[in-house]
CSV table of C-alpha atoms in Angstrom, one decimal:
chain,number,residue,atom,x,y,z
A,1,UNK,CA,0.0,0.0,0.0
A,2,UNK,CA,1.4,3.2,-1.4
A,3,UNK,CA,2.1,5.6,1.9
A,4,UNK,CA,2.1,9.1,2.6
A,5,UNK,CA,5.9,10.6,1.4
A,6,UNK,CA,8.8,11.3,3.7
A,7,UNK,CA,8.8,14.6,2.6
A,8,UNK,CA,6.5,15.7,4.9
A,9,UNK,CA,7.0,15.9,8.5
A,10,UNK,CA,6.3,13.0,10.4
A,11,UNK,CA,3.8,13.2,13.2
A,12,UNK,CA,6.1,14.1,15.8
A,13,UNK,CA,7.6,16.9,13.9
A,14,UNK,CA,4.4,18.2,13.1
A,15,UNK,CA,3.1,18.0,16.8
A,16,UNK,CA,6.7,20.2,18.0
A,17,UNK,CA,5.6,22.6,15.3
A,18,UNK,CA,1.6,22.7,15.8
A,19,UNK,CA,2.7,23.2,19.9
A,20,UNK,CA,4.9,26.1,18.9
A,21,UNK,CA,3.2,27.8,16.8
A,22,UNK,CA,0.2,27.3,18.5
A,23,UNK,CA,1.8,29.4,21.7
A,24,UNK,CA,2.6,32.1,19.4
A,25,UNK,CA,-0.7,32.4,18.0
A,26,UNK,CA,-1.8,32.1,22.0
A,27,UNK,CA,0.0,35.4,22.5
A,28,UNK,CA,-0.5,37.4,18.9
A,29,UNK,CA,-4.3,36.3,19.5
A,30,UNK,CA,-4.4,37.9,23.1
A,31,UNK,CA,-2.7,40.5,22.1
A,32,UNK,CA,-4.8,41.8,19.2
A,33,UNK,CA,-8.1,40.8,21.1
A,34,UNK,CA,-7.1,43.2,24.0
A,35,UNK,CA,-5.9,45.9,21.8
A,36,UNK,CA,-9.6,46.1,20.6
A,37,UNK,CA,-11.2,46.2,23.7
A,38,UNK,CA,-9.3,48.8,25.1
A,39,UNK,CA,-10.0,50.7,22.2
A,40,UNK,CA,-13.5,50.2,22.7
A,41,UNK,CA,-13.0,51.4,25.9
A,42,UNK,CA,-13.6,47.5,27.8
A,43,UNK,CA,-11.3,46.3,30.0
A,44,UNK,CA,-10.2,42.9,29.3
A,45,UNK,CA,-9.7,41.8,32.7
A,46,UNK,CA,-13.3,42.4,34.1
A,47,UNK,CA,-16.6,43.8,32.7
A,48,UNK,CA,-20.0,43.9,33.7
A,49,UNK,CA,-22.6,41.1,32.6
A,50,UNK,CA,-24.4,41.9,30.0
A,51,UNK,CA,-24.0,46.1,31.1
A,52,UNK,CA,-22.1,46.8,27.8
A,53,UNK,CA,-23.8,49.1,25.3
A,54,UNK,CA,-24.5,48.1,21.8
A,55,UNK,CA,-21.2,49.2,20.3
A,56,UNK,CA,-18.7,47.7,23.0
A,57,UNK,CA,-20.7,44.4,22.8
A,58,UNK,CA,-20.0,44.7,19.1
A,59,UNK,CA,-16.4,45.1,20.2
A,60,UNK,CA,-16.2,42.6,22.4
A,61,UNK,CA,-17.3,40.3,19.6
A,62,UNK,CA,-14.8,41.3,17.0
A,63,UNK,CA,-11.9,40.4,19.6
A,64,UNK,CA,-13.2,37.5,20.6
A,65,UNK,CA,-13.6,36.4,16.7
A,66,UNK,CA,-10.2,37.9,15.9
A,67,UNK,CA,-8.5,36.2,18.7
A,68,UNK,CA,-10.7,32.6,18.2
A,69,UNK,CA,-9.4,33.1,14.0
A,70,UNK,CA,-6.0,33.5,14.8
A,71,UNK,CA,-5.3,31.0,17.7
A,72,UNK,CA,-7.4,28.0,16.3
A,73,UNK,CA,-7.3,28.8,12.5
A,74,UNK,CA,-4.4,30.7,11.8
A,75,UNK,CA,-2.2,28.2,14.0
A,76,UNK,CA,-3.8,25.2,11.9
A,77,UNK,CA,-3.3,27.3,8.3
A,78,UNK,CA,0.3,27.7,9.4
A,79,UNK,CA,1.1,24.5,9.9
A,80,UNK,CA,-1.0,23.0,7.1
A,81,UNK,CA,0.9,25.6,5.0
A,82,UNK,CA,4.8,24.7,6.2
A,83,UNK,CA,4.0,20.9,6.6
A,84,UNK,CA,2.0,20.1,3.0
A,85,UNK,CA,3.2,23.4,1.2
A,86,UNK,CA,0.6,23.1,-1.8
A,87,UNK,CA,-0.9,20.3,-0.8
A,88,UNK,CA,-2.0,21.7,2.6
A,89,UNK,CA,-5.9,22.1,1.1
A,90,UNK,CA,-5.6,18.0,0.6
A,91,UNK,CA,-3.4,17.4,3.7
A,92,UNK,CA,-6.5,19.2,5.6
A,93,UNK,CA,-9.4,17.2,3.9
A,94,UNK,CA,-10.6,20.8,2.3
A,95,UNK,CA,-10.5,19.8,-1.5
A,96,UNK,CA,-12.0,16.1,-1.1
A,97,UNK,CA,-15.9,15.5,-2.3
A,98,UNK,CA,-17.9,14.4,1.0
A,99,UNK,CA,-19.2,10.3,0.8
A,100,UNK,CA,-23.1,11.4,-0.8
A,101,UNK,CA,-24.2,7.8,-0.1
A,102,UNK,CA,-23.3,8.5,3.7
A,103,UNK,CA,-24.2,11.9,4.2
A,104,UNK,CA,-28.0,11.8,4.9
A,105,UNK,CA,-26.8,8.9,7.9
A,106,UNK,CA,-24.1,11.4,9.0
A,107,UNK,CA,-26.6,13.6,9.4
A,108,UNK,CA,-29.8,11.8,10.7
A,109,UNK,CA,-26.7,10.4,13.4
A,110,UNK,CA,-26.0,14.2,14.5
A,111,UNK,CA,-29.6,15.2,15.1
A,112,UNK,CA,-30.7,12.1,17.1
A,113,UNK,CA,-27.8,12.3,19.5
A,114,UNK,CA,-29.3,15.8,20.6
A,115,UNK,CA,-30.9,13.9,23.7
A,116,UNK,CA,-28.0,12.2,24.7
A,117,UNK,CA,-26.1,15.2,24.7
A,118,UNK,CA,-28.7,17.3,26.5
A,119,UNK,CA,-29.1,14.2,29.4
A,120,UNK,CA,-25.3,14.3,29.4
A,121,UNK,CA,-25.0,18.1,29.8
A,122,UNK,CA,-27.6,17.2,32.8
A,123,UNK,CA,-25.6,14.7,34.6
A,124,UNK,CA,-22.0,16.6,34.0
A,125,UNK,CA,-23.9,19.2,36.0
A,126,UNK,CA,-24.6,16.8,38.9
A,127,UNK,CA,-20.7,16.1,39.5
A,128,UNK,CA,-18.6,18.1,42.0
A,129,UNK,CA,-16.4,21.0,40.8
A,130,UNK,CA,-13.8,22.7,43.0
A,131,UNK,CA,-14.4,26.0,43.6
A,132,UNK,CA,-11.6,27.5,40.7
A,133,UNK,CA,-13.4,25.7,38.4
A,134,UNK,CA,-17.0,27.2,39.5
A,135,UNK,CA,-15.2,30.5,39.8
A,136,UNK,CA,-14.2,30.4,36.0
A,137,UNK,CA,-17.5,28.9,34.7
A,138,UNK,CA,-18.9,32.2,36.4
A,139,UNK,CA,-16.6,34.5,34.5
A,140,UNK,CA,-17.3,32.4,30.9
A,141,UNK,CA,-21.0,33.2,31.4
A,142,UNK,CA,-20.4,36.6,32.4
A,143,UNK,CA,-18.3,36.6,28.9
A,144,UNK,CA,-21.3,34.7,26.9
A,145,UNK,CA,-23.9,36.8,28.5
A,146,UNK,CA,-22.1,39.9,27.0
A,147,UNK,CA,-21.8,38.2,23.5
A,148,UNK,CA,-25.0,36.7,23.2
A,149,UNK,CA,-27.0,40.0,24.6
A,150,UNK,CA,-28.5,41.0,21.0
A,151,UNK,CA,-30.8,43.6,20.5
A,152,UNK,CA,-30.7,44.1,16.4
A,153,UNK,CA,-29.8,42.2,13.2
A,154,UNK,CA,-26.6,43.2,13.3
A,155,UNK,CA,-25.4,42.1,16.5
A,156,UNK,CA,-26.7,38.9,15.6
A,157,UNK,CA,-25.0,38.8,12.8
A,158,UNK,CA,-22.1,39.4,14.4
A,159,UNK,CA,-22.4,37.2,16.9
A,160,UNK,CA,-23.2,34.2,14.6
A,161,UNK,CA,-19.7,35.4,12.8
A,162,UNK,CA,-18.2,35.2,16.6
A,163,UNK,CA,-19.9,32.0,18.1
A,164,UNK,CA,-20.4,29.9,14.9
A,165,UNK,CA,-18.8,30.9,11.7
A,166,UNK,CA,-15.4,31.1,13.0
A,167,UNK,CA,-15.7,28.1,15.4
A,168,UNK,CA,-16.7,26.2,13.3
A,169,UNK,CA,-14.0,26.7,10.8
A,170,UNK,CA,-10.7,27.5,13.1
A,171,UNK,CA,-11.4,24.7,15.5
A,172,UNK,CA,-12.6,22.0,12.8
A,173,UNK,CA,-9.2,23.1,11.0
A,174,UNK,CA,-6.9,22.3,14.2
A,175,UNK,CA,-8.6,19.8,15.7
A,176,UNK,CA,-10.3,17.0,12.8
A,177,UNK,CA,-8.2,18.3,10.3
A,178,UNK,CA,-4.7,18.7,11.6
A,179,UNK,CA,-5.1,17.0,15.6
A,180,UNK,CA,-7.0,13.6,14.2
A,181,UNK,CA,-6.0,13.1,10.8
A,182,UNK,CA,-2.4,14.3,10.5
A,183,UNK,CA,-1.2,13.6,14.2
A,184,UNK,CA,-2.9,10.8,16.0
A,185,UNK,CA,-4.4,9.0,13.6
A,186,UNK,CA,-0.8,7.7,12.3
A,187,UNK,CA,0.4,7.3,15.8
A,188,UNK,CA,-2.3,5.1,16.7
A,189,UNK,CA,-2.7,3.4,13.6
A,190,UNK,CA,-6.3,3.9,14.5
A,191,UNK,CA,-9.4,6.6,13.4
A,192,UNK,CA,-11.2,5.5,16.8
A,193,UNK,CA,-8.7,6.1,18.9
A,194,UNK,CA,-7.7,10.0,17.2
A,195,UNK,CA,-11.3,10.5,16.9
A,196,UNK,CA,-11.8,10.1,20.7
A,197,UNK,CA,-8.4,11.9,22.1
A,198,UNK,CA,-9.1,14.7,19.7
A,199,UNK,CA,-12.5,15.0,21.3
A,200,UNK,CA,-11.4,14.8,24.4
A,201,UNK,CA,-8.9,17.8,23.4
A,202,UNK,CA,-11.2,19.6,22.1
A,203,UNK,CA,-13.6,19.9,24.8
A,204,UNK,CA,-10.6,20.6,27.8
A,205,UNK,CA,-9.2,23.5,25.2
A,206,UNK,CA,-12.9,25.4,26.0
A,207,UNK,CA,-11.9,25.2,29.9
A,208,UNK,CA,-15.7,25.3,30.7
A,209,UNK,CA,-15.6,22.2,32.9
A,210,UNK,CA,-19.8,22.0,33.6
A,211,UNK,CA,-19.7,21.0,29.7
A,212,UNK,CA,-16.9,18.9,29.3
A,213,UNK,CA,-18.9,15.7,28.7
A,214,UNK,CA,-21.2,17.0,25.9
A,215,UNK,CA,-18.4,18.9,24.5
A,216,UNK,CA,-16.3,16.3,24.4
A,217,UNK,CA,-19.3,13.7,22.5
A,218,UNK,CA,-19.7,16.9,20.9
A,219,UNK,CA,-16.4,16.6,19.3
A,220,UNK,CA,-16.9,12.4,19.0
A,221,UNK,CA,-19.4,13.1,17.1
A,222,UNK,CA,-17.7,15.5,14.6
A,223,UNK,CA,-14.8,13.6,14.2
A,224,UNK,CA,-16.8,10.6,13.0
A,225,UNK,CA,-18.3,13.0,10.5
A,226,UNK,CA,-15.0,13.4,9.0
A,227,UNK,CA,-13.7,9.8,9.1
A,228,UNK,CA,-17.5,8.4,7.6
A,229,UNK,CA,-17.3,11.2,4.8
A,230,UNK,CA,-13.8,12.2,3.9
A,231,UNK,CA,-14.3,16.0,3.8
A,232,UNK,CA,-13.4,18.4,6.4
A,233,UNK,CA,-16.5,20.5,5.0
A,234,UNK,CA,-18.9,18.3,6.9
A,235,UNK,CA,-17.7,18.5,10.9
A,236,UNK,CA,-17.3,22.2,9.5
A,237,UNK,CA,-20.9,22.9,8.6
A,238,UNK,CA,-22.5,20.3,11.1
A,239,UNK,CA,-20.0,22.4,14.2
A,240,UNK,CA,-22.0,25.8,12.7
A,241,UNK,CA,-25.1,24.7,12.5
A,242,UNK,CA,-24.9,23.4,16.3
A,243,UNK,CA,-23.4,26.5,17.6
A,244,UNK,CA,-25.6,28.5,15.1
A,245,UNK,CA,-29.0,26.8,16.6
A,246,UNK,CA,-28.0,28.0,20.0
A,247,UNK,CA,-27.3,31.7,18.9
A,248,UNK,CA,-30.6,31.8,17.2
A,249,UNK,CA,-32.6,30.5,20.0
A,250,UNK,CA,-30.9,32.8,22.3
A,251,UNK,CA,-31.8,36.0,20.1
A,252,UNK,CA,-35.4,34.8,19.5
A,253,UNK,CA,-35.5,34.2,23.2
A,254,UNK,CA,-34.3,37.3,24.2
A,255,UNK,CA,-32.8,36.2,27.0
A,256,UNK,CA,-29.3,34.0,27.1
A,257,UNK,CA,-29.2,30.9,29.7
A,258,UNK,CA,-26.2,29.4,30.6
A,259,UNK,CA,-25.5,26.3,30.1
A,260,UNK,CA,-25.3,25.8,34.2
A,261,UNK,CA,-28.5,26.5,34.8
A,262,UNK,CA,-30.4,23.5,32.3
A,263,UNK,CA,-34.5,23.0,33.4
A,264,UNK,CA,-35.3,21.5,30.0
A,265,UNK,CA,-33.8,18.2,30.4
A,266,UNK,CA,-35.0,14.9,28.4
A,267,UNK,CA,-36.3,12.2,29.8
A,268,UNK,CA,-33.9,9.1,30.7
A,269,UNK,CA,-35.4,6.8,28.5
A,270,UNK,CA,-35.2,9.2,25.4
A,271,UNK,CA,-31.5,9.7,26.2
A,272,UNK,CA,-31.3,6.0,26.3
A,273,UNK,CA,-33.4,5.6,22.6
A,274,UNK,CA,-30.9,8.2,21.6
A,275,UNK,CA,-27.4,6.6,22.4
A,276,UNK,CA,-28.8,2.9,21.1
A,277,UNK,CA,-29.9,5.2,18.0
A,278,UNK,CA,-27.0,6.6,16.6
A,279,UNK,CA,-24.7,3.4,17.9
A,280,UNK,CA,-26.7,1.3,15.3
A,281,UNK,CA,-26.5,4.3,12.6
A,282,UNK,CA,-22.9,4.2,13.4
A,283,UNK,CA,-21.9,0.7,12.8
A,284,UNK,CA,-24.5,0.9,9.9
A,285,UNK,CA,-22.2,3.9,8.6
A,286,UNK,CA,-19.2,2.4,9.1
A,287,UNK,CA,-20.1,-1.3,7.3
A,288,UNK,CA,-22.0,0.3,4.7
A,289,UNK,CA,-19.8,2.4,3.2
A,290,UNK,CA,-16.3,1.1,4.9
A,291,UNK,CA,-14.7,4.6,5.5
A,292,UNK,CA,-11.3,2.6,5.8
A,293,UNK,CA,-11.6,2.1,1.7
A,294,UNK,CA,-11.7,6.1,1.8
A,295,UNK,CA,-8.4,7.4,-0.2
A,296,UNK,CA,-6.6,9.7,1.9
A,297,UNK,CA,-7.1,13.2,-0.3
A,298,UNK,CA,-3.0,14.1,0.4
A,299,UNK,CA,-2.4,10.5,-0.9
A,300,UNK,CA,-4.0,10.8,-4.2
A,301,UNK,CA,-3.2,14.5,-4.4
A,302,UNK,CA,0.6,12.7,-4.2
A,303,UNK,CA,0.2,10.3,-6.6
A,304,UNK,CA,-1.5,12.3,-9.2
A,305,UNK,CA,1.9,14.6,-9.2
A,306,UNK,CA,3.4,11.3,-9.5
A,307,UNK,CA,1.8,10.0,-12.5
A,308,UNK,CA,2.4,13.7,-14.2
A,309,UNK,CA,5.7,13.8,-13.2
């Protein structure tokens, strides 16, 4: 079986380099974010909950999408970009036509593991945090509160752009494309096992600890997407529509709810339909249409150049 070429960096190499630039992108992120709020006039160590006129929540926004774009997607465009050169839009499954056959399962799987996530949110809720973790859910709402505070189109707008769009892009970039396929999955030999450590990455990066379980099968759940369909474009869209629909209900709500204070949780037993659901769709996906036969998009991008060559 033809492999990927020695050219590139191995999986090691490319962890030292995602890690590095990663920190860099940590600080140019920061950096840039708080330059905007001070110019708006916030300070980015402590503002009021949901207190913030029109135009500093507006602010507040564009930091929080600048510094989101350039931590998450700018580090992963990086590093695509000095790993793969021109093939980083193959390397990071951008380029590759989604699995058609598979996509209506991909989706129907997503959508019915909405109750299992919501009874999971539930119980993560029931467990124990110490008292610095507590304290920083606190602040993260007081942050949210601020974002998701909309009183026109274009705040909402704006904060789809912050909440979703970008999310959805930057993080699906790092952490499917570049975390799961590139670093793990060649370590372990083994989608599952990158598919499950790059959830579980996924979900401590937020450092919202009340959500780390449903974040985490959040992220489970996205990274199957990718492995069942090839393209990077699905977790990508499916990750904006989820963040979307909560954005959305927010604004037509008028009022934003953490995610610590749940009353609408599903019954057990629906929870229970839900996991045995999407297990069956799973396996169904996965014996149907035997994602393992998938080419790897950098692999036939490499052996097209071949051929020409």
């Amino acid at each position: 079986m033809k492999q990927i070429s020695d050219k590139f960096p191995s999986p090691l190499k490319l962890f030292a380099l995602t890690v590095g630039i990663l920190l860099g992108m940590l600080i140019v992120g920061s950096v840039v974010a708080g330059g905007i709020l001070l110019a708006g006039g916030i300070d980015p160590l402590g503002f009021g909950a949901g207190d913030l006129p029109a135009d500093a929540r507006q602010g507040l926004r564009l930091g929080l999408l600048l510094n989101n774009l350039l931590t998450f997607g700018g580090t992963a465009f990086i590093v695509f970009l000095v790993a793969y050169r021109r093939f980083w839009r193959p390397a990071a499954g951008l380029n590759a036509p989604a699995n058609r056959k598979a996509l209506p399962y991909v989706i129907a799987t997503f959508v019915l593991a909405f109750p299992f996530i919501a009874y999971a949110a539930w119980l993560n809720l029931q467990l124990p945090l110490p008292d610095w973790m507590l304290q920083n859910e606190a602040q993260t709402n007081t942050l949210l509160k601020s974002v998701l505070t909309m009183n026109s189109v274009p705040e909402l707008l704006m904060a789809l752009l912050t909440v979703a769009v970008t999310p959805a892009i930057g993080e699906e970039l790092l952490l499917r494309g570049l975390v799961q396929r590139r670093i793990l999955h060649p370590v372990f030999k083994s989608h599952h096992f990158a598919i499950w450590i790059a959830a579980i990455v996924f979900s401590a990066m937020h450092m919202e600890f009340a959500g780390f379980v449903p974040r985490m099968l959040l992220g489970i759940l996205l990274g199957y997407a990718y492995y069942w369909t090839n393209s990077l474009w699905v977790p990508v869209i499916l990750h904006f529509f989820f963040n979307g629909m909560q954005v959305m209900v927010t604004y037509f709500n008028g009022q934003y709810i953490p995610d610590t204070e749940i009353t609408d949780v599903p019954p057990w037993y629906l929870a229970v339909a839900s996991l045995l659901v999407i297990v069956a769709l799973g396996v169904y996906i996965t014996r149907t249409f035997n994602p393992e036969a998938h080419p790897d998009p950098l692999l036939r991008e490499q052996s097209a150049e071949d051929l020409s060559a």
